[in-house]
Structures are given as structure tokens and as C-alpha cells.
Coordinates of C-alpha atoms in Angstrom, one line a residue:
Chain A
M887 CA -10.9 24.3 2.9
S888 CA -12.3 20.9 2.0
I889 CA -11.7 17.5 0.5
E890 CA -13.5 17.2 -2.8
M891 CA -14.2 13.8 -4.3
H892 CA -15.2 13.8 -7.9
E893 CA -16.6 10.7 -9.6
L894 CA -14.6 8.2 -7.5
S895 CA -14.9 4.7 -8.6
K896 CA -13.2 1.6 -7.3
T897 CA -13.2 -2.0 -8.7
F898 CA -11.7 -4.9 -6.8
H899 CA -10.1 -7.8 -8.6
K900 CA -11.1 -6.3 -12.0
K901 CA -14.8 -7.1 -11.5
E902 CA -16.2 -6.4 -8.0
R903 CA -17.4 -2.8 -8.3
A904 CA -17.2 -1.2 -4.9
L905 CA -17.8 2.4 -5.8
T906 CA -19.3 4.0 -8.9
D907 CA -18.9 7.7 -9.7
V908 CA -19.2 9.0 -6.1
T909 CA -19.0 12.8 -5.8
L910 CA -19.0 14.4 -2.4
S911 CA -17.2 16.9 -0.3
L912 CA -16.1 17.2 3.3
R913 CA -15.4 20.7 4.6
K914 CA -13.4 21.7 7.6
G915 CA -15.5 22.3 10.6
E916 CA -18.4 20.1 9.6
V917 CA -19.5 16.6 10.6
V918 CA -20.7 14.6 7.6
G919 CA -22.5 11.3 8.1
L920 CA -22.2 8.4 5.7
V921 CA -25.0 5.8 5.9
G922 CA -25.8 2.8 3.9
P923 CA -26.4 -1.0 4.1
N924 CA -23.5 -3.4 4.6
G925 CA -21.4 -3.6 1.5
A926 CA -22.6 -0.3 0.2
G927 CA -19.0 1.0 -0.2
K928 CA -18.7 3.2 2.9
T929 CA -15.4 1.6 4.2
T930 CA -13.9 1.6 0.7
L931 CA -14.6 5.3 0.4
M932 CA -13.1 6.0 3.8
K933 CA -10.0 3.9 2.9
I934 CA -9.6 6.0 -0.2
I935 CA -9.8 9.3 1.8
S936 CA -7.3 8.0 4.3
G937 CA -4.8 6.9 1.8
I938 CA -5.1 3.1 2.4
I939 CA -6.6 2.4 -1.0
V940 CA -4.6 4.2 -3.6
M941 CA -5.7 2.7 -6.9
Y942 CA -9.0 4.2 -7.9
D943 CA -10.6 6.2 -10.7
G944 CA -11.8 9.8 -10.3
E945 CA -10.3 12.7 -8.4
L946 CA -9.7 13.4 -4.8
T947 CA -8.4 16.8 -4.1
F948 CA -7.7 18.9 -1.0
S949 CA -8.4 22.5 -1.2
G950 CA -7.0 25.1 1.1
E951 CA -4.5 24.5 3.9
G952 CA -4.2 21.3 5.8
R953 CA -4.2 17.8 4.2
S954 CA -3.7 15.5 7.1
V955 CA -6.3 12.8 7.7
G956 CA -6.7 10.7 10.9
S957 CA -8.7 7.6 10.6
L958 CA -10.3 4.8 12.4
I959 CA -11.4 2.2 9.9
E960 CA -13.1 -1.1 10.6
K961 CA -11.8 -2.5 13.8
P962 CA -9.3 -0.3 15.7
K963 CA -5.7 -1.4 15.0
F964 CA -3.1 -1.7 17.7
F965 CA -0.3 -3.8 19.0
P966 CA -2.5 -6.0 21.2
N967 CA 0.2 -7.3 23.6
K968 CA 1.3 -3.8 24.5
S969 CA -0.5 -1.4 26.8
G970 CA -2.6 1.5 25.7
R971 CA 0.1 3.8 26.9
Y972 CA 2.7 2.0 24.7
N973 CA 0.5 2.2 21.6
I974 CA -0.1 5.9 22.2
H975 CA 3.6 6.5 22.8
Y976 CA 4.5 4.5 19.7
F977 CA 2.2 6.3 17.3
R978 CA 2.8 9.7 18.9
S979 CA 6.5 9.3 18.5
L980 CA 5.9 8.8 14.8
F981 CA 3.3 11.4 14.1
G982 CA 4.0 14.0 16.7
G983 CA 1.4 16.2 18.3
D984 CA 1.5 18.5 21.3
D985 CA 1.4 17.1 24.9
E986 CA -1.2 19.3 26.5
R987 CA -3.6 18.8 23.7
F988 CA -3.1 15.1 23.8
D989 CA -3.8 14.9 27.5
E990 CA -7.0 16.7 26.9
I991 CA -7.9 14.1 24.2
I992 CA -7.2 11.2 26.5
Q993 CA -9.3 12.7 29.2
S994 CA -12.2 13.7 27.0
L995 CA -12.4 10.2 25.6
G996 CA -12.3 8.7 29.1
I997 CA -9.4 6.4 28.5
D998 CA -6.8 7.8 31.0
S999 CA -7.6 5.2 33.6
Y1000 CA -7.2 2.2 31.2
L1001 CA -3.8 3.1 29.7
K1002 CA -1.8 0.7 31.8
K1003 CA -3.7 -2.3 30.7
K1004 CA -2.7 -4.4 27.7
V1005 CA -4.9 -3.6 24.7
K1006 CA -5.9 -7.2 24.2
D1007 CA -7.7 -6.9 27.6
Y1008 CA -9.8 -3.9 26.5
S1009 CA -13.5 -4.1 25.7
L1010 CA -14.5 -3.2 22.2
G1011 CA -15.8 0.2 23.4
M1012 CA -12.4 0.9 25.1
K1013 CA -10.6 -0.1 21.9
Q1014 CA -12.8 2.3 19.9
R1015 CA -12.0 5.1 22.2
L1016 CA -8.3 4.4 22.0
G1017 CA -8.7 4.1 18.2
I1018 CA -10.2 7.6 18.1
A1019 CA -7.4 8.9 20.2
L1020 CA -4.9 7.4 17.8
A1021 CA -6.7 8.9 14.9
L1022 CA -6.5 12.3 16.6
I1023 CA -2.8 11.8 17.5
S1024 CA -1.3 13.8 14.7
N1025 CA -3.6 16.7 15.1
P1026 CA -5.3 16.0 11.7
D1027 CA -7.3 18.4 9.6
Y1028 CA -9.8 15.8 8.8
L1029 CA -11.1 12.7 10.6
V1030 CA -12.5 9.6 9.0
L1031 CA -14.4 7.3 11.5
D1032 CA -15.9 4.1 10.4
E1033 CA -18.5 3.0 12.9
P1034 CA -16.6 4.5 15.9
T1035 CA -19.3 3.9 18.4
N1036 CA -19.5 0.2 17.9
G1037 CA -19.5 -1.7 21.2
M1038 CA -19.9 1.5 23.3
D1039 CA -22.5 1.9 26.1
P1040 CA -25.1 4.7 25.7
D1041 CA -23.2 7.1 27.9
G1042 CA -20.0 6.5 25.9
I1043 CA -21.8 7.1 22.6
R1044 CA -23.2 10.4 23.9
N1045 CA -19.8 11.5 25.2
I1046 CA -18.0 10.6 22.0
L1047 CA -20.5 12.2 19.7
G1048 CA -20.5 15.3 21.8
Y1049 CA -16.7 15.4 21.7
L1050 CA -16.7 15.0 17.9
K1051 CA -19.1 17.9 17.5
K1052 CA -16.9 20.0 19.7
L1053 CA -13.8 19.0 17.7
A1054 CA -15.5 20.1 14.5
K1055 CA -16.9 23.3 15.9
E1056 CA -14.0 24.5 18.0
R1057 CA -11.0 23.1 16.2
G1058 CA -12.4 23.2 12.7
I1059 CA -11.7 19.5 12.0
G1060 CA -13.8 18.1 9.1
I1061 CA -15.3 14.8 10.2
L1062 CA -16.7 12.0 8.1
I1063 CA -18.5 9.4 10.2
S1064 CA -20.4 6.2 9.4
S1065 CA -22.7 4.2 11.6
H1066 CA -25.7 2.0 11.3
I1067 CA -27.4 3.8 14.2
L1068 CA -29.2 6.5 12.2
E1069 CA -30.3 8.4 15.2
D1070 CA -26.6 8.9 16.3
I1071 CA -25.7 10.0 12.8
E1072 CA -28.6 12.4 12.7
N1073 CA -27.6 13.9 16.0
V1074 CA -24.0 14.5 15.3
S1075 CA -24.0 15.3 11.5
D1076 CA -24.6 18.6 9.7
R1077 CA -25.2 16.6 6.5
V1078 CA -25.6 12.9 5.7
Y1079 CA -24.8 11.1 2.5
V1080 CA -26.8 8.0 1.7
I1081 CA -24.8 5.3 -0.2
K1082 CA -26.1 2.1 -1.7
E1083 CA -24.3 -0.5 -3.9
G1084 CA -21.4 1.8 -4.4
R1085 CA -23.5 4.8 -5.5
L1086 CA -24.3 8.0 -3.7
I1087 CA -28.1 8.1 -3.9
N1088 CA -29.0 11.2 -1.9
E1089 CA -27.9 13.8 0.6
Y1090 CA -29.7 14.8 3.8
A1091 CA -29.1 18.2 5.1
K1092 CA -30.2 18.8 8.7
D1093 CA -30.4 22.5 8.5
Q1094 CA -32.8 22.4 5.6
Q1095 CA -36.4 22.2 6.6
Q1096 CA -37.3 18.5 6.5
G1097 CA -40.8 17.7 5.4
E1098 CA -43.5 16.4 7.7
V1099 CA -45.7 13.4 7.1
L1100 CA -49.0 12.2 8.3
E1101 CA -49.0 8.5 9.2
F1102 CA -52.3 6.8 8.9
T1103 CA -52.7 3.3 10.4
F1104 CA -55.5 1.3 8.8
S1105 CA -57.1 -2.0 9.7
Q1106 CA -56.2 -4.8 7.4
A1107 CA -59.7 -4.7 5.8
D1108 CA -59.4 -1.0 4.9
L1109 CA -55.8 -1.0 3.8
H1110 CA -56.3 -1.9 0.2
Q1111 CA -59.0 0.7 -0.4
A1112 CA -57.1 3.4 1.6
M1113 CA -54.1 2.8 -0.7
H1114 CA -56.3 3.3 -3.7
V1115 CA -57.8 6.5 -2.3
L1116 CA -54.5 8.0 -1.2
A1117 CA -52.8 7.1 -4.5
G1118 CA -53.7 10.6 -5.8
Y1119 CA -51.4 12.2 -3.2
E1120 CA -47.8 12.6 -4.2
G1121 CA -45.1 10.8 -2.3
V1122 CA -47.3 8.3 -0.4
T1123 CA -45.4 5.4 1.1
R1124 CA -46.5 2.3 2.9
S1125 CA -44.9 0.4 5.7
G1126 CA -47.1 -2.5 6.9
N1127 CA -50.5 -1.1 7.8
V1128 CA -49.2 2.5 7.9
L1129 CA -49.6 4.8 5.0
S1130 CA -47.5 8.0 5.1
V1131 CA -48.6 11.1 3.2
P1132 CA -46.4 14.2 2.9
F1133 CA -48.1 16.9 5.2
D1134 CA -48.9 20.2 3.4
G1135 CA -50.5 21.9 6.5
D1136 CA -54.0 20.6 6.0
M1137 CA -54.8 17.4 7.8
K1138 CA -58.5 17.9 7.8
Q1139 CA -58.7 17.8 4.0
V1140 CA -57.0 14.3 3.9
L1141 CA -59.3 13.0 6.7
K1142 CA -62.3 14.4 4.9
H1143 CA -61.2 12.7 1.7
L1144 CA -60.9 9.4 3.5
S1145 CA -64.2 9.7 5.3
Q1146 CA -66.0 10.3 2.0
H1147 CA -64.9 6.8 1.1
D1148 CA -65.9 5.4 4.6
L1149 CA -62.3 5.1 5.6
F1150 CA -61.5 5.8 9.2
P1151 CA -57.8 5.3 10.2
V1152 CA -57.2 3.4 13.5
D1153 CA -54.5 5.9 14.3
V1154 CA -53.1 9.2 12.9
K1155 CA -49.7 10.7 13.7
R1156 CA -48.1 13.9 12.4
K1157 CA -44.4 13.3 12.2
K1158 CA -41.3 15.2 11.1
D1159 CA -39.2 13.4 8.6
T1160 CA -36.1 12.0 10.4
L1161 CA -33.0 10.6 8.8
E1162 CA -34.4 7.2 9.3
D1163 CA -37.5 8.1 7.2
F1164 CA -35.3 9.7 4.6
Y1165 CA -33.0 6.7 4.6
F1166 CA -35.8 4.1 4.1
Q1167 CA -37.6 6.3 1.6
N1168 CA -34.4 6.4 -0.5
M1169 CA -33.7 2.7 0.0
E1170 CA -37.2 1.8 -1.1
S1171 CA -37.2 4.1 -4.1
E1172 CA -33.9 2.6 -5.2
A1173 CA -35.2 -0.9 -4.8
K1174 CA -38.2 -0.1 -7.2
Chain B
M532 CA 6.1 10.2 9.9
N533 CA 9.3 10.7 11.8
V534 CA 11.9 8.4 10.1
S535 CA 14.5 8.2 12.9
Q536 CA 11.8 7.7 15.5
F537 CA 10.3 5.0 13.5
F538 CA 13.6 3.2 13.2
K539 CA 14.3 3.5 16.9
L540 CA 10.9 2.3 17.9
E541 CA 11.1 -0.7 15.5
I542 CA 14.5 -1.6 16.8
K543 CA 13.3 -1.5 20.3
R544 CA 10.2 -3.5 19.4
N545 CA 12.2 -6.2 17.6
L546 CA 15.2 -6.5 19.9
N547 CA 13.0 -8.4 22.3
L548 CA 13.3 -11.5 24.6
A549 CA 12.3 -13.8 21.8
L550 CA 15.3 -12.7 19.7
F551 CA 17.8 -13.2 22.4
V552 CA 16.3 -16.5 23.5
S553 CA 16.6 -17.6 19.8
I554 CA 20.2 -16.6 19.6
G555 CA 20.9 -18.2 23.0
F556 CA 19.3 -21.4 21.9
A557 CA 21.2 -21.5 18.6
F558 CA 24.4 -20.9 20.7
L559 CA 23.6 -23.7 23.0
F560 CA 22.8 -26.0 20.1
G561 CA 26.0 -25.2 18.3
G562 CA 27.8 -25.3 21.7
G563 CA 27.0 -29.0 21.8
I564 CA 29.6 -29.6 19.1
V565 CA 32.1 -27.4 20.9
Y566 CA 31.5 -29.4 24.0
S567 CA 31.9 -32.7 22.2
I568 CA 35.2 -31.6 20.7
Y569 CA 36.4 -30.4 24.1
Q570 CA 35.2 -33.3 26.3
L571 CA 34.9 -36.2 23.9
D572 CA 37.5 -35.3 21.3
G573 CA 34.8 -35.3 18.7
P574 CA 36.0 -35.3 15.0
F575 CA 34.5 -31.9 14.2
Q576 CA 35.6 -28.7 12.5
P577 CA 34.6 -25.1 13.0
R578 CA 32.2 -25.4 10.0
N579 CA 30.3 -28.2 12.0
V580 CA 30.0 -25.7 14.9
S581 CA 28.6 -22.9 12.7
G582 CA 26.5 -25.6 10.9
L583 CA 24.7 -26.7 14.0
Y584 CA 24.3 -23.1 15.2
S585 CA 22.6 -22.3 11.9
G586 CA 20.2 -25.2 12.4
V587 CA 18.4 -23.0 14.9
A588 CA 19.6 -19.6 13.7
T589 CA 18.4 -19.8 10.1
V590 CA 14.9 -21.0 11.1
A591 CA 14.6 -18.3 13.8
L592 CA 16.0 -15.6 11.5
G593 CA 13.6 -16.7 8.8
V594 CA 10.7 -16.3 11.3
F595 CA 12.0 -12.8 12.2
C596 CA 12.3 -11.9 8.5
A597 CA 8.6 -12.9 8.0
K598 CA 7.6 -11.2 11.3
V599 CA 9.0 -7.8 10.5
V600 CA 7.0 -7.8 7.3
I601 CA 3.7 -9.3 8.3
A602 CA 3.3 -8.2 12.0
D603 CA 1.7 -4.9 10.9
L604 CA -0.5 -6.7 8.4
H605 CA -1.5 -9.1 11.2
H606 CA -2.3 -6.3 13.7
G607 CA -3.8 -4.1 11.1
T608 CA -1.4 -1.3 12.0
V609 CA -0.6 -0.9 8.3
Y610 CA -3.9 1.1 8.3
L611 CA -2.2 3.7 10.6
L612 CA 1.2 3.6 8.8
F613 CA 0.4 3.2 5.1
T614 CA -1.5 6.5 4.8
S615 CA 0.9 8.1 2.3
A616 CA 3.5 7.0 -0.2
R617 CA 6.2 8.5 1.9
N618 CA 5.2 6.6 5.0
R619 CA 5.2 3.3 3.0
I620 CA 8.7 3.9 1.7
I621 CA 9.9 4.7 5.3
F622 CA 8.3 1.5 6.4
L623 CA 10.2 -0.5 3.7
I624 CA 13.5 1.1 4.5
S625 CA 13.0 0.6 8.3
R626 CA 12.3 -3.1 7.7
V627 CA 15.6 -3.5 5.9
L628 CA 17.5 -1.7 8.6
V629 CA 15.8 -3.5 11.4
I630 CA 16.4 -7.0 9.9
S631 CA 20.0 -6.0 9.2
V632 CA 20.5 -5.3 12.9
V633 CA 18.7 -8.5 13.9
S634 CA 20.8 -10.5 11.4
L635 CA 23.9 -8.9 12.6
L636 CA 23.2 -10.1 16.1
F637 CA 22.7 -13.7 14.8
G638 CA 26.0 -13.3 12.9
L639 CA 27.7 -12.1 16.0
G640 CA 26.3 -15.0 17.9
C641 CA 27.8 -17.4 15.4
A642 CA 31.2 -15.6 15.5
A643 CA 31.1 -15.7 19.3
L644 CA 30.5 -19.5 19.2
L645 CA 33.4 -19.9 16.8
Y646 CA 35.6 -17.9 19.2
V647 CA 34.6 -20.1 22.1
N648 CA 35.5 -23.1 20.0
H649 CA 38.8 -21.5 19.3
V650 CA 39.6 -20.8 22.9
L651 CA 38.5 -24.2 24.2
N652 CA 39.6 -26.4 21.3
G653 CA 42.3 -24.3 19.7
Q654 CA 40.6 -24.5 16.3
A655 CA 41.0 -21.9 13.6
F656 CA 39.4 -18.5 14.2
S657 CA 40.2 -15.1 12.8
A658 CA 38.7 -11.6 12.5
G659 CA 37.7 -12.6 8.9
D660 CA 35.4 -15.2 10.4
V661 CA 33.6 -12.5 12.3
G662 CA 33.2 -10.5 9.1
Q663 CA 32.0 -13.5 7.1
A664 CA 29.5 -14.5 9.8
V665 CA 28.1 -11.1 10.1
L666 CA 28.0 -10.4 6.3
Q667 CA 26.4 -13.7 5.4
Y668 CA 23.8 -13.5 8.1
V669 CA 22.9 -10.0 7.1
L670 CA 22.7 -11.0 3.4
F671 CA 20.4 -13.9 4.5
G672 CA 18.2 -11.6 6.6
V673 CA 17.9 -8.8 4.1
F674 CA 17.3 -11.1 1.1
F675 CA 14.5 -13.1 2.7
T676 CA 12.9 -10.0 4.3
L677 CA 12.7 -8.3 0.9
L678 CA 11.4 -11.6 -0.7
F679 CA 8.7 -11.8 1.9
Q680 CA 7.9 -8.1 1.6
V681 CA 7.4 -8.5 -2.1
T682 CA 5.3 -11.6 -1.6
S683 CA 3.1 -9.8 1.0
M684 CA 2.4 -7.1 -1.5
F685 CA 0.5 -9.7 -3.6
Y686 CA -0.8 -12.0 -1.0
Q687 CA -1.8 -10.6 2.4
K688 CA -3.0 -13.6 4.4
V689 CA -0.8 -13.6 7.4
M690 CA -0.8 -17.2 8.6
Q691 CA -0.2 -18.5 5.0
L692 CA 2.6 -16.0 4.6
L693 CA 4.3 -17.3 7.7
I694 CA 4.0 -20.9 6.6
L695 CA 5.2 -20.0 3.1
S696 CA 8.2 -18.3 4.5
L697 CA 9.2 -21.3 6.5
V698 CA 8.7 -23.6 3.5
T699 CA 10.8 -21.2 1.4
I700 CA 13.7 -21.5 3.8
L701 CA 13.4 -25.1 5.0
V702 CA 11.9 -27.1 2.1
L703 CA 12.4 -25.2 -1.2
P704 CA 16.3 -25.4 -1.2
G705 CA 16.0 -29.2 -0.9
L706 CA 13.5 -29.4 -3.8
L707 CA 15.7 -27.1 -5.9
G708 CA 18.6 -29.4 -5.2
I709 CA 16.9 -32.1 -7.2
V710 CA 17.9 -30.2 -10.3
F711 CA 21.5 -31.3 -9.7
Q712 CA 20.6 -35.0 -9.7
V713 CA 18.9 -34.9 -13.0
E714 CA 21.4 -35.2 -15.8
A715 CA 19.0 -34.1 -18.6
I716 CA 18.7 -30.6 -17.1
P717 CA 21.0 -28.2 -19.0
E718 CA 24.1 -26.9 -17.2
F719 CA 23.0 -23.3 -17.4
V720 CA 19.8 -24.1 -15.5
K721 CA 21.9 -25.8 -12.8
D722 CA 24.2 -22.7 -12.7
I723 CA 21.2 -20.4 -12.3
V724 CA 19.8 -22.6 -9.4
A725 CA 23.2 -22.8 -7.8
Y726 CA 23.6 -19.0 -7.6
A727 CA 20.0 -18.3 -6.9
P728 CA 20.0 -16.8 -3.3
I729 CA 16.9 -18.9 -2.5
Y730 CA 19.1 -22.0 -2.9
S731 CA 22.6 -20.8 -2.1
L732 CA 21.8 -18.9 1.1
P733 CA 20.2 -21.8 3.1
N734 CA 22.7 -24.2 1.8
Q735 CA 25.9 -22.3 2.2
L736 CA 25.2 -20.1 5.3
P737 CA 25.5 -23.0 7.8
F738 CA 29.2 -23.4 6.9
L739 CA 29.7 -19.7 6.2
M740 CA 30.8 -20.8 2.7
L741 CA 29.0 -18.3 0.5
D742 CA 31.6 -17.4 -2.2
G743 CA 32.1 -14.0 -3.7
M744 CA 29.9 -14.7 -6.7
E745 CA 27.1 -16.0 -4.6
M746 CA 27.3 -12.9 -2.4
V747 CA 27.3 -10.6 -5.4
V748 CA 24.3 -12.3 -6.9
T749 CA 22.5 -12.2 -3.6
G750 CA 23.3 -8.5 -3.3
I751 CA 22.0 -7.8 -6.8
V752 CA 18.8 -9.8 -6.4
S753 CA 18.1 -8.1 -3.0
L754 CA 18.7 -4.7 -4.7
L755 CA 16.2 -5.6 -7.5
L756 CA 13.7 -6.8 -4.9
F757 CA 14.1 -3.5 -3.0
V758 CA 13.7 -1.4 -6.1
F759 CA 10.6 -3.4 -7.1
A760 CA 9.1 -3.0 -3.6
Y761 CA 10.1 0.7 -3.6
E762 CA 8.2 1.3 -6.8
R763 CA 5.2 -0.9 -6.1
L764 CA 4.5 -0.5 -2.4
P765 CA 3.0 3.0 -2.7
K766 CA 0.7 1.8 -5.5
I767 CA -0.9 -1.1 -3.6
D768 CA -4.3 -1.1 -1.8
Y769 CA -4.4 -2.2 1.8

């Protein structure tokens, strides 16, 4: 039970290439992250999945039962001069959904106390919560959320992400979520796709053992020579005065190698690869 | 998407204070003529009454025609509604139904004013006038709504669409009328312009003088616009 996208491409106005041969999948019950710089094609991809963009090349297929998609794309969309309650009533009347479950959604998202206010008076964070509620209104099989935590306070972000995880695990909803806050995406997602300039450039799977790196900080005077010495190691990257070397379990050997060349790092850290490392490594290697 | 619910909700959303104030204002405006006949023995006919009523009514109805089409573009709620081809077709049909009801109310307002004129001034009024008023206002509303709907499928900038819709109703008929002043223009071109709904509706509706041929042409063009929108709307990116 999944959405399969095969070689999706989208061109706007016959020349602006927004997506090129994107192949990915979203299974029910998993949370999949989508990260990339502004203009990478994340929103376009999400609009295709939710049926807003209909003219594209490639294939999008639903396998198994359940094909409904709830979405929150770009800014949340409502009737601003109406109350939250009216907006919910309006879209619920159209798309259905059971009462008890919806009350639970409202409470879980923490918007029950705001529903009487006009939506135009909501803060961005409140609008995002209402937007998520509306995306869930039809009891969808899949949920597509474009930067849903924008404008939320840290507590709100933690609650929402926790709730999304719960929805995926307990109700089997497949969730595709994008954000520029990589830590949030790493926390909530089972897998993460990295997209750049309309192309899918890599996939980060959280359950796979991520590599560890040694981060050596050198003085400016030693940096050039250290780069030369460490060039023999595979996968060395540089960020400012910090050189990162993939860790193979033997730190002493690297330190010994450096000391043979009279190189003594100012600082050494052993660090597990995070999504952020993965993201920037991919962005840098794409830029080369 | 639940079709009957959508229609009900949209009717509720559009039958609002602004609509009734617009009809009331048009009524008062046209009522000025009724009053002048009644109190000052003004040299006016029923067509002058409906003409002044339409001065406000056509502009207001034009705004409603544009509004039912572009409101969801403006609020971005098309993102929630246009998620499948079926939903888009339901949206299109509901727009035609909603504007028909709105137009019907404008038509009834016009007929009511003519009736008041009949009661106070003894001028001609018949059930046929009610039918004509309702029919012609509904044709006006449906035609322009479909025209704006088709326009919005190619051009989605909301404010410009609103301005364009007002220009279409208020300015374009006058510009097209120049065709009749230029002798060199062939007669068949003049006939086409004369029967084009974009020209005939704003010019004839004020006096409720759309003839049978003009109504038929308006109906056919509206049908073509509907078929075009029906075919194209599910194939457009939003």
C-alpha cells in the first residue's frame, strides 16, 4: 500500500524545469521527509501528489487500498473572514469524516480553544494547526505537509511532530513532510529524500547505521598541510577550519599519521552523521 | 466531495448581506424613477425604471459573477477543492447554480420594482415581465460567470481578474458599439457584434429587451463556454 512516483518531471511555461525524473515512494504507515533548498521542487512534487498539478510527465500510481490524500501546501488556505469553526464545518460538510475522531484531532492539535475566532486573527502557528486539521478532515490515507511547523513555537513543533508520528504508527497514514529545519525532519521521519534543482539526489534512511566521522579542527597555519596529509583518506570533507574524516573505529591511527607530520589538531570530536551532515555532504558534492 | 452539501454551503455563503444590500440599493436607485413619476409626473416608462435599476444591478451582479469564480483563487481554497477532476467539475457546476440563484434574485428585484411602479403609477406590468426579468438576469449572470471562469483558467491573478471583469461589463460594450458608427465595416461583422452576448447583454438587459435571437445566441455561447470549462478545468495546474 503506497504511492509510487516514477520519473516524474514537470516543466512550467514550456521552459522552467521544476522536476526532472523524480522517482520515489511513500508507503502507508511511514513518515517520509523531503528536504532541499528553496526552489528545489518540493512544493511542485507535493502539488502533484495532492492533485493540484495535473499536467506532468512520468507516472504516479497508488497501490493497494486507499487513495485519498490530505494536504497542507504552502500557506494554509481558509476563508479568512470566517471563524475556525466555520472553516472546519465547511470542509467537513464537503469531505465527511467521523465526529469523534475529528474532536480528537482538534484536541490533539490544540486548536479547540481558538475555533470561535476569525481565522484572519490567528497567528501563523495557529493557522498551520488548523491547516493540518483540515488536511486530516477527510480521514485521508496519505498526508502531504509542506513546511507545516512554520511559525510554531518549540512546544507546538514537538506536539505536532509527535502527533504526526502517532498518526503514521497507529492509523497507518503515509506522511510526506518537508521542512527547512533538518533536526525536526530527522526526528519525525523514517526516511528522508534530498532534492535539489528538481532532481532527487539521495535518500537518508534513519534505521540504517549512519556513519560516524572524526572532526579535526586545525589552526589556520596548519590547515593547508593537514588537508594535504588527510587527502589520502576517503570521504574527507572540509567546513572552515574543520576537516571531517569518516571514522573506521581507529582514531589513534589518524592522530598518529597527523603527528608524524607535526600536525596537532586544536580540537577533535567523534560525531555520528546526522541528517544535517548528510544533507550538506550531498549539497556540496552536487555543487562540485 | 459531497455535491449537494457543496451547493448548499455555497448558496449560504453567497446569499449574504452584500447581495441583499446590492439588490436593495438597485431597488432604491430605480425607485427614484418610480417616485418621480408618482410625485412629479415624470415622463418615464417602465423601461426607464428597469434601466435605472440595472445601473446598479448589472455592476453588482458582474462583481458577484467574478467573485464566485475568483474567491477561492484569492483565498487559496482551490488547493483544498481542486484535488481531483471530479471535484473540479462539481466546483464548476456549483458556480453556475449559485450564480443562477443570485441572478434570479436580481431579476426578482427588478420585477418587484416594476410591480411597485404598476401599483403606484398604473403603468404596464404582467407576469411576462417577471419571466423576462428573471430570464434575462439569469442569462447575464451565467454568461459572465462562465466567461470569467474560462478567463481565470488562463490567468489567475485575482485583482487583475476583478478589474478585467468590470471593464468587460462596463467599458467593452461601449467600445464594441463603435463598430456600428464605422460605415466601412461589413454588415456581417456588425451582426456578429450585435448578437455577441458580451455586447447585447449589457446593452439590452437594462430595458429587458433581449430578443429571442439574442437569448438563443447567449444560451449557445454559454453552453460552449461551459463545455470548454468542463473539458479543460480538470487539466489545468493550480
